Tab-separated table of C-alpha atoms in Angstrom:
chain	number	residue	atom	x	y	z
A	40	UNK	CA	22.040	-66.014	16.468
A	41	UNK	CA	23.608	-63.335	18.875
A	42	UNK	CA	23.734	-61.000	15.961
A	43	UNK	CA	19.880	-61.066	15.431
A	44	UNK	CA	19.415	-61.026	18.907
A	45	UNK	CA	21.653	-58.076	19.358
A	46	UNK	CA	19.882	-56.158	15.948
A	47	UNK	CA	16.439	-56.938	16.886
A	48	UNK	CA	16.344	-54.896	20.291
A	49	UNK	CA	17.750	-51.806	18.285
A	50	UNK	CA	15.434	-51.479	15.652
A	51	UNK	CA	12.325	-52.203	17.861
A	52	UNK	CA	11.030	-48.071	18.536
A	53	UNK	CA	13.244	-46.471	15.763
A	54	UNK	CA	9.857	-45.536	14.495
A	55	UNK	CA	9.040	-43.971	17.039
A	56	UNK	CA	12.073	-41.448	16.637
A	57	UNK	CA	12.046	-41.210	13.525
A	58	UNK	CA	8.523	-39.732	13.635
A	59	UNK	CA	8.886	-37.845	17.018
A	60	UNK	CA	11.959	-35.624	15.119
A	61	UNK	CA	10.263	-35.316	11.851
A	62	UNK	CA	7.758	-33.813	14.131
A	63	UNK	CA	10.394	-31.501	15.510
A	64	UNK	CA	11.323	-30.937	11.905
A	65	UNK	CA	7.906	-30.131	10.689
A	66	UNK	CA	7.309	-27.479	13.815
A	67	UNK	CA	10.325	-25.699	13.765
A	68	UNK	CA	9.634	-25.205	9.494
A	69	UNK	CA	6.154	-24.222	10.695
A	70	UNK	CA	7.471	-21.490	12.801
A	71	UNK	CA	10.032	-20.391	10.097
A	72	UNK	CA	7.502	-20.279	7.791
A	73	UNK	CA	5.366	-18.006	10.003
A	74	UNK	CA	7.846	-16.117	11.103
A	75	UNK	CA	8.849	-15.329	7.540
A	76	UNK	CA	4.857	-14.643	6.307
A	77	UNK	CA	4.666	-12.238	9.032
A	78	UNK	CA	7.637	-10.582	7.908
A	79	UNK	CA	6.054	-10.334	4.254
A	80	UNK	CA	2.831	-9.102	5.425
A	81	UNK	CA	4.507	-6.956	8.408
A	82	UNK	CA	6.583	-5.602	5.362
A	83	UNK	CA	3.241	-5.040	3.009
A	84	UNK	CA	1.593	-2.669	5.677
A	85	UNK	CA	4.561	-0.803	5.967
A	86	UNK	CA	4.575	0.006	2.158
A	87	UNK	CA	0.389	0.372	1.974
A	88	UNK	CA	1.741	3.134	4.511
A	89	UNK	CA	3.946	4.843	2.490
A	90	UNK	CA	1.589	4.793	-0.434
A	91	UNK	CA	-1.264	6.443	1.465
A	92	UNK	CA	0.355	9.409	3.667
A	93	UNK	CA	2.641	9.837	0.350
A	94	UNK	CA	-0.724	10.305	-1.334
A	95	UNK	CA	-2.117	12.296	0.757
A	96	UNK	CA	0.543	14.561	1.128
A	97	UNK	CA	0.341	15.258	-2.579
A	98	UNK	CA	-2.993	16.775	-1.619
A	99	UNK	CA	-1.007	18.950	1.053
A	100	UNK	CA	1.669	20.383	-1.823
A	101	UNK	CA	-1.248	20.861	-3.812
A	102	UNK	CA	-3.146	22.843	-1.887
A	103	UNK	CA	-0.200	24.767	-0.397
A	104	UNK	CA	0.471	25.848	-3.836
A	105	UNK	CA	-2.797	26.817	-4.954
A	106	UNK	CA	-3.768	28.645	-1.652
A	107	UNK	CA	-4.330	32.598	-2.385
A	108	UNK	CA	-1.855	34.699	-0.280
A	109	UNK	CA	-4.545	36.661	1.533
A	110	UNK	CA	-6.013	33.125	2.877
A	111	UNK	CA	-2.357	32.073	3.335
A	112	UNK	CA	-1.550	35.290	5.693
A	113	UNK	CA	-5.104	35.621	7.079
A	114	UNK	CA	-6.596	35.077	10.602
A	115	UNK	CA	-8.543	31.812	9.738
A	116	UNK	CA	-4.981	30.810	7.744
A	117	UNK	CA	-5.009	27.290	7.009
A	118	UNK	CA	-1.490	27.466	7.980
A	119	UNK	CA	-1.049	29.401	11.492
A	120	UNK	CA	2.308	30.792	11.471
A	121	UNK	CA	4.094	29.340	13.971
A	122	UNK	CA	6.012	31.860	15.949
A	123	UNK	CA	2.071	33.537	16.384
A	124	UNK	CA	1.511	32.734	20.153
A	125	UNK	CA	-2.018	33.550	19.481
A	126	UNK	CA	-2.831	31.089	16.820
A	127	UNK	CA	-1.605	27.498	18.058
A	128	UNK	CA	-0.667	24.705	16.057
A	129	UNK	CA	-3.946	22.335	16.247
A	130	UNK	CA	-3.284	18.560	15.386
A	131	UNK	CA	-6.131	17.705	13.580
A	132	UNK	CA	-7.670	14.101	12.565
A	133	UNK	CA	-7.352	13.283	9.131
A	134	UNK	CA	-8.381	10.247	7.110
A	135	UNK	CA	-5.657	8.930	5.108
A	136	UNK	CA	-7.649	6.281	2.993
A	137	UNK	CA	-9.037	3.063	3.263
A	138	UNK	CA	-7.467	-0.273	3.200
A	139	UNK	CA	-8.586	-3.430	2.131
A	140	UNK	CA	-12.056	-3.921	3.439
A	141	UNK	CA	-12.788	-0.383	3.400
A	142	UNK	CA	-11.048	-0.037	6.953
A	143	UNK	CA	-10.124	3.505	7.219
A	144	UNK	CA	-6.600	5.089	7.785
A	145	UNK	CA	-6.226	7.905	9.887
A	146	UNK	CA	-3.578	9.985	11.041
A	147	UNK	CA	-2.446	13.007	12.941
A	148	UNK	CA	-2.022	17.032	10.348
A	149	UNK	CA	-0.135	19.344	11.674
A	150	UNK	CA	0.232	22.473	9.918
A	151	UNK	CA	1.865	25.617	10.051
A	152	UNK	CA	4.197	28.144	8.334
A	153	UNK	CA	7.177	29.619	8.955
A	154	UNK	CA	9.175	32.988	7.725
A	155	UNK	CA	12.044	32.952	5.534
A	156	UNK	CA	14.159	35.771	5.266
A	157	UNK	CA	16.883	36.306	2.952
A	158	UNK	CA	19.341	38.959	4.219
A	159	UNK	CA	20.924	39.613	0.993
A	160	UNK	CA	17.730	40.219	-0.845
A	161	UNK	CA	17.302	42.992	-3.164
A	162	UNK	CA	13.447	42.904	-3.509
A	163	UNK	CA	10.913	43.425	-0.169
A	164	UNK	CA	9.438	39.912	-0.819
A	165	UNK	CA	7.257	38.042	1.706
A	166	UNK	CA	8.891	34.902	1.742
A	167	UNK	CA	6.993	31.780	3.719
A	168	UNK	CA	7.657	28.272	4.151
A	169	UNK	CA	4.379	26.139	4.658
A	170	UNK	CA	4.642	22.862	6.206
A	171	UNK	CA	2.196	19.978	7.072
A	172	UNK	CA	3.725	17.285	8.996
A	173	UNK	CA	1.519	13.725	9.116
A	174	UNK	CA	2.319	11.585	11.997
A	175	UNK	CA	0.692	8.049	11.735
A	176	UNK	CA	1.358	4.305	12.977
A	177	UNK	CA	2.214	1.141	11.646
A	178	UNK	CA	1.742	-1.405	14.366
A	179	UNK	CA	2.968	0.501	17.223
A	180	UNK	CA	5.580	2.079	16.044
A	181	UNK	CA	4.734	5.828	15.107
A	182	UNK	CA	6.045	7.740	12.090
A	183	UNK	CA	6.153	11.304	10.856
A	184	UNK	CA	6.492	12.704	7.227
A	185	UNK	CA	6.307	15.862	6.279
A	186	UNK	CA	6.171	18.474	3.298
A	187	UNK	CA	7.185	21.918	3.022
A	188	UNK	CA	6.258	24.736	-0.089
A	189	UNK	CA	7.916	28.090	-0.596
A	190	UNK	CA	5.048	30.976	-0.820
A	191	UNK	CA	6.450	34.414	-2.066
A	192	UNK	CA	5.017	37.347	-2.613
B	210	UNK	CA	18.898	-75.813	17.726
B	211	UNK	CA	15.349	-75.070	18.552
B	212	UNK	CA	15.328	-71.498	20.608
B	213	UNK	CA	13.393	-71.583	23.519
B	214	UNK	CA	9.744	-70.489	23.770
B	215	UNK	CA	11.085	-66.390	25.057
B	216	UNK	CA	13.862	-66.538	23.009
B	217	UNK	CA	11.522	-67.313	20.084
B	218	UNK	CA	8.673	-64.582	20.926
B	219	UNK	CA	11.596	-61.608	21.369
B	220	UNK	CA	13.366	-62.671	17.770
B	221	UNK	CA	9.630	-62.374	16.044
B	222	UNK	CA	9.300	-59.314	13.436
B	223	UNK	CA	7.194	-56.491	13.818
B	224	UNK	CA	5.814	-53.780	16.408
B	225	UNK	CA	3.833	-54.580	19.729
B	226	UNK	CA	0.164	-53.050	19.105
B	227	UNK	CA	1.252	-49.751	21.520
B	228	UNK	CA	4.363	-49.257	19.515
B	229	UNK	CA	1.984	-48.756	16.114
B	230	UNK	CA	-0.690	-46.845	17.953
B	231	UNK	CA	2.299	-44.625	19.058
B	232	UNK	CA	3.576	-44.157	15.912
B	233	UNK	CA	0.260	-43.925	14.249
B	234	UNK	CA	-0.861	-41.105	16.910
B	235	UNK	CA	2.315	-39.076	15.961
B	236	UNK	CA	1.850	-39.076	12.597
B	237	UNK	CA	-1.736	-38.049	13.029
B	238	UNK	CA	0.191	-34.931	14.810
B	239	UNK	CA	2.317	-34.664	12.295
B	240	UNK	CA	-0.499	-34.673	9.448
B	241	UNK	CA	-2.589	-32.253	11.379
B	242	UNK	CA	0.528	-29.572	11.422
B	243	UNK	CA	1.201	-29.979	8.318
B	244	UNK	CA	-2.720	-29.285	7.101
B	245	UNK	CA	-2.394	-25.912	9.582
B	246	UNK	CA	1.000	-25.177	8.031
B	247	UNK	CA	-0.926	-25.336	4.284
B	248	UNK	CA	-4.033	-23.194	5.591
B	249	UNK	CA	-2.145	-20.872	7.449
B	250	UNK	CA	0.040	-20.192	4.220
B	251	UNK	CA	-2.734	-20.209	2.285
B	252	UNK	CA	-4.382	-17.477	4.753
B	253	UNK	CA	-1.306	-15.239	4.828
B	254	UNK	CA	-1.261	-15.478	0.769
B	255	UNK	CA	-5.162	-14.319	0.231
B	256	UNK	CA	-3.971	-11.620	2.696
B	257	UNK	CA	-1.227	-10.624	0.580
B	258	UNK	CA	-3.108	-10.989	-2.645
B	259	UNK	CA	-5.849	-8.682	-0.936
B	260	UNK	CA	-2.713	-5.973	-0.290
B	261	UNK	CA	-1.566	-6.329	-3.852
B	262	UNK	CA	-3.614	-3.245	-4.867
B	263	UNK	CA	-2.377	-0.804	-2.251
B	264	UNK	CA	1.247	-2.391	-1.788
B	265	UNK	CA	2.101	-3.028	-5.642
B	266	UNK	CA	-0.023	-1.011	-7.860
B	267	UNK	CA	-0.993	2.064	-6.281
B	268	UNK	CA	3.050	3.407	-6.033
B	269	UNK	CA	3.263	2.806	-9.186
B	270	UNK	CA	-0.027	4.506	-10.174
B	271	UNK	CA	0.675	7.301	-7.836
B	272	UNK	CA	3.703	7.973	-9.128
B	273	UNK	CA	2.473	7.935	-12.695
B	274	UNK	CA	-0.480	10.712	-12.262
B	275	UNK	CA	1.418	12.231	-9.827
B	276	UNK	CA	3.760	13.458	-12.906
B	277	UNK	CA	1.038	13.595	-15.382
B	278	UNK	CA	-0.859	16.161	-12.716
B	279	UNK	CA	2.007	18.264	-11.988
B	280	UNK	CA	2.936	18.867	-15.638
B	281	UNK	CA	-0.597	19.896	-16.024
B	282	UNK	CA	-1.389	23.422	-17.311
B	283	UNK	CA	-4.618	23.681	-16.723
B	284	UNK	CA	-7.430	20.923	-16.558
B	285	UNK	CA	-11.299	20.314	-16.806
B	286	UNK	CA	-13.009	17.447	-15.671
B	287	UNK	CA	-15.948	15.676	-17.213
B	288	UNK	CA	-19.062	13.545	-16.818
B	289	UNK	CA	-17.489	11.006	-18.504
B	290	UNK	CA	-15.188	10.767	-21.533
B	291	UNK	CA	-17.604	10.792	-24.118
B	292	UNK	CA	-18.627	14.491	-22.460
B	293	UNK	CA	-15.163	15.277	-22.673
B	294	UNK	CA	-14.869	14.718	-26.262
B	295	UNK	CA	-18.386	15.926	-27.399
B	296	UNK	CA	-17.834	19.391	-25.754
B	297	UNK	CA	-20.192	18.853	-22.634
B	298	UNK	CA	-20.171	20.815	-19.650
B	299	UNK	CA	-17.454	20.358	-16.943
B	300	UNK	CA	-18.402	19.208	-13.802
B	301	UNK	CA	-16.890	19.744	-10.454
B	302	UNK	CA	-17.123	16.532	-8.805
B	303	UNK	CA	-17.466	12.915	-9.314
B	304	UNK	CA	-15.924	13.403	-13.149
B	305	UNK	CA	-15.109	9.969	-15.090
B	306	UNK	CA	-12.821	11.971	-17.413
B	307	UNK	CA	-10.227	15.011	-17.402
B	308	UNK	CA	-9.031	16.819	-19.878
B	309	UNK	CA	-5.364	18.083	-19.110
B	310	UNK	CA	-3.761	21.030	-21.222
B	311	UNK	CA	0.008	20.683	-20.950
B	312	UNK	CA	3.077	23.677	-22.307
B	313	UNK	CA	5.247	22.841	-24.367
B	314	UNK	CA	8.706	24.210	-24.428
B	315	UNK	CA	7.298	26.242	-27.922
B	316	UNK	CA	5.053	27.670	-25.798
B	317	UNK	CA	1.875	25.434	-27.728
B	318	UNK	CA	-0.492	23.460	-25.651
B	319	UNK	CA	-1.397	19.699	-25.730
B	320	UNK	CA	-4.498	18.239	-24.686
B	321	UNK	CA	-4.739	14.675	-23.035
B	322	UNK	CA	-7.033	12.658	-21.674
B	323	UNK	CA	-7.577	10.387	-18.538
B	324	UNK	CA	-10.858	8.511	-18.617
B	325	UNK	CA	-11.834	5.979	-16.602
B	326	UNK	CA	-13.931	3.457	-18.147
B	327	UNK	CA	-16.364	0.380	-16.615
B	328	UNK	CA	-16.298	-2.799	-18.066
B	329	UNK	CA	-16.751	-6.459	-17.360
B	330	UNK	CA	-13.272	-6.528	-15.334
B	331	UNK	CA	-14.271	-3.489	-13.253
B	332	UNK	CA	-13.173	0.242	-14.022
B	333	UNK	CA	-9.933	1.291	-15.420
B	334	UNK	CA	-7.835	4.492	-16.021
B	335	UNK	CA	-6.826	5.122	-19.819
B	336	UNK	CA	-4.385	7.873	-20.882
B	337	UNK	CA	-5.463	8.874	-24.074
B	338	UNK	CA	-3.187	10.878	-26.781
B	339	UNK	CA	-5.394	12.403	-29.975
B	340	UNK	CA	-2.811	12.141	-33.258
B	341	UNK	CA	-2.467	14.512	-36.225
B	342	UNK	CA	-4.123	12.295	-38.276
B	343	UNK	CA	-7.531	12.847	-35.923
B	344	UNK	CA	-7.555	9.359	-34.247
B	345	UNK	CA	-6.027	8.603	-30.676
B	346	UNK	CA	-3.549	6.405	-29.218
B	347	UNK	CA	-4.004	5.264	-25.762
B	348	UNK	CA	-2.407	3.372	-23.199
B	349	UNK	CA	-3.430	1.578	-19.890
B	350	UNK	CA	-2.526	3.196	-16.333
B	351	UNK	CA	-4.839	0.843	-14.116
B	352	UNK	CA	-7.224	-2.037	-14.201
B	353	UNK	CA	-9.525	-3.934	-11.983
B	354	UNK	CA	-10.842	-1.106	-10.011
B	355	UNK	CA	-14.065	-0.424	-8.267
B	356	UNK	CA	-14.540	2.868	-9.484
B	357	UNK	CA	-12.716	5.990	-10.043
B	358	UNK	CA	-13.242	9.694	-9.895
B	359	UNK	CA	-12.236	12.993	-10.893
B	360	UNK	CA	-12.671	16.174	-8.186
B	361	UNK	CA	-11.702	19.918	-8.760
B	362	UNK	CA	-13.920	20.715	-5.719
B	363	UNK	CA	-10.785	22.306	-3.617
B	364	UNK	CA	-9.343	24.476	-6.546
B	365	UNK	CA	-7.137	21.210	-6.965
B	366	UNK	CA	-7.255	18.014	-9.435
B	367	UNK	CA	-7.542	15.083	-7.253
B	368	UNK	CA	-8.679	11.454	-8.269
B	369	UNK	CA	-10.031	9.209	-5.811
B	370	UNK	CA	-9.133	5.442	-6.658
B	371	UNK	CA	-11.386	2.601	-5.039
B	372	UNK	CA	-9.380	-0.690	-5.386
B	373	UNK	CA	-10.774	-4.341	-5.651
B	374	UNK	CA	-10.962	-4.680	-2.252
B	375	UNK	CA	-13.092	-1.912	-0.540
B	376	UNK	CA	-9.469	0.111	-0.722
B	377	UNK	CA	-9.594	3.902	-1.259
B	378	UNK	CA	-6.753	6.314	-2.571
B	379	UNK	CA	-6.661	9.838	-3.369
B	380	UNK	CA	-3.831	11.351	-5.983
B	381	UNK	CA	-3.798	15.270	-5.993
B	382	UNK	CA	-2.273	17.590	-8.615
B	383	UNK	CA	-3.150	21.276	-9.242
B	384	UNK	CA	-2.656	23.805	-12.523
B	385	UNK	CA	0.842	25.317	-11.986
């Protein structure tokens, strides 16, 4: 009889543990689990990111190849050259694209050119380097990629 | 050997009536987490599913025209495909269809096609290859899209992709 007396008193509120840690267990697998979704998705914007300002600096090579020269080296250049104190570098407003939702993208062009001079060279070429650097953010961290095309003449 | 009346009432089985609302309480908690656990999962994977288009395909589209533009020649785009073929007039922007003229190393050109084409499971991008033999071979770069189109409006080939979800992405190439 002292045995059952002794077990009884033990097992009465084991219940009651056993649920209060699989409740432990169940939040802490809850906050793993967000932690890791966020990480997934956190990761996913990063990349949609990429994609986009590496899209849309395709459109900056491409059009920094097919620019004339006489554009290219005018006054109203698309590219200002950059040691011209007169014609600044403006940061201008772009849209990227549009994520899911249609939400649009935007980020920060900056674009100018700069001259390249070979001191060896044999023929008077014009020789310029045009660059558009895209600053944007992902969360609130801010990022900057950039292209550059060689223009000679 | 008859216990006494105490003795008898503490050696009974079973749970006193706050014990089992206790436990019943916490596993009313613990049912409720674990519903908020399933829809927040279940939130975070229609949000991923949503970013599929923009964080899966589009690299690998990108990357595909992206070579298929720069090789590029020269290029017209069309109305649609069936302007393309039939000799119609080129338009400047909102084409469904390009023709793209490519070098080869003998110094001959070849002529492909990239049409984009509407259908019950929205628009997609076909790369099209016409054979000796007069008929084509063709093979899928995208699906599922909203719509698609061609622009040489800035002396530049660019195609602007609108994914299943409202997304919008613009590949540029130009004639070497």
């Amino acid at each position: 009889m002292k045995l059952i007396c002794r077990q009884h008193p033990c097992s009465r509120g084991s219940l009651l543990i056993e649920v209060s840690a699989a409740l432990a267990l169940t939040a802490t697998l809850a906050l793993v689990i967000m932690r890791a979704s966020l990480l997934s998705i956190s990761g996913n914007q990063w990349t949609i990111m990429q994609t986009l300002t590496d899209a849309y600096l395709s459109r900056e090579s491409a059009l920094a190849n097919r620019l004339p020269f006489a554009d290219l080296t005018g006054e109203a250049s698309a590219w200002p050259d950059l040691a011209n104190e007169e014609m600044p570098v403006a940061p201008q407003t772009v849209t990227v694209g549009r994520v899911a939702g249609g939400q649009v993208v935007q980020g920060t062009l900056r674009r100018f050119r700069t001259s390249e001079v070979a001191s060896n060279m044999e023929a008077p070429l014009t020789v310029w380097r045009l660059h558009s650097v895209l600053s944007y953010n992902v969360g609130s961290q801010e990022y900057v990629k950039s292209r550059s095309t060689l223009r000679l003449q | 050997m008859k216990l006494p009346p105490h003795r008898a009432r503490l050696n009974r089985h079973g749970f006193t009536l706050m014990e089992v609302s206790s436990a019943m309480g916490l596993m009313v908690i613990l049912s409720g987490a674990l519903v908020i656990m399933l829809q927040q999962h279940l939130s975070f994977m229609g949000l991923a599913q949503r970013q599929s288009f923009l964080a899966q395909e589009a690299p690998q589209i990108g990357n595909v025209l992206g070579r298929i533009f720069q090789q590029a020649d020269h290029y017209f785009v069309y109305a649609s495909r069936e302007s393309a073929l039939g000799g119609g007039t080129p338009v400047i922007q909102d084409g469904g269809a390009v023709r793209l003229f490519f070098k080869t190393a003998a110094q001959t050109t070849q002529e492909r096609l990239i049409a984009a084409e509407t259908g019950s499971g929205g628009t997609s991008l076909r790369f099209y290859t016409p054979q000796a033999d007069g008929t084509e071979s063709s093979w899928l770069i995208c699906q599922g899209l909203q719509g698609a189109a061609f622009n040489a409006n800035e002396g530049i080939l660019t195609v602007t992709l609108t994914g299943p979800n409202g997304e919008e992405i613009t590949y540029c190439g130009g004639a070497r």
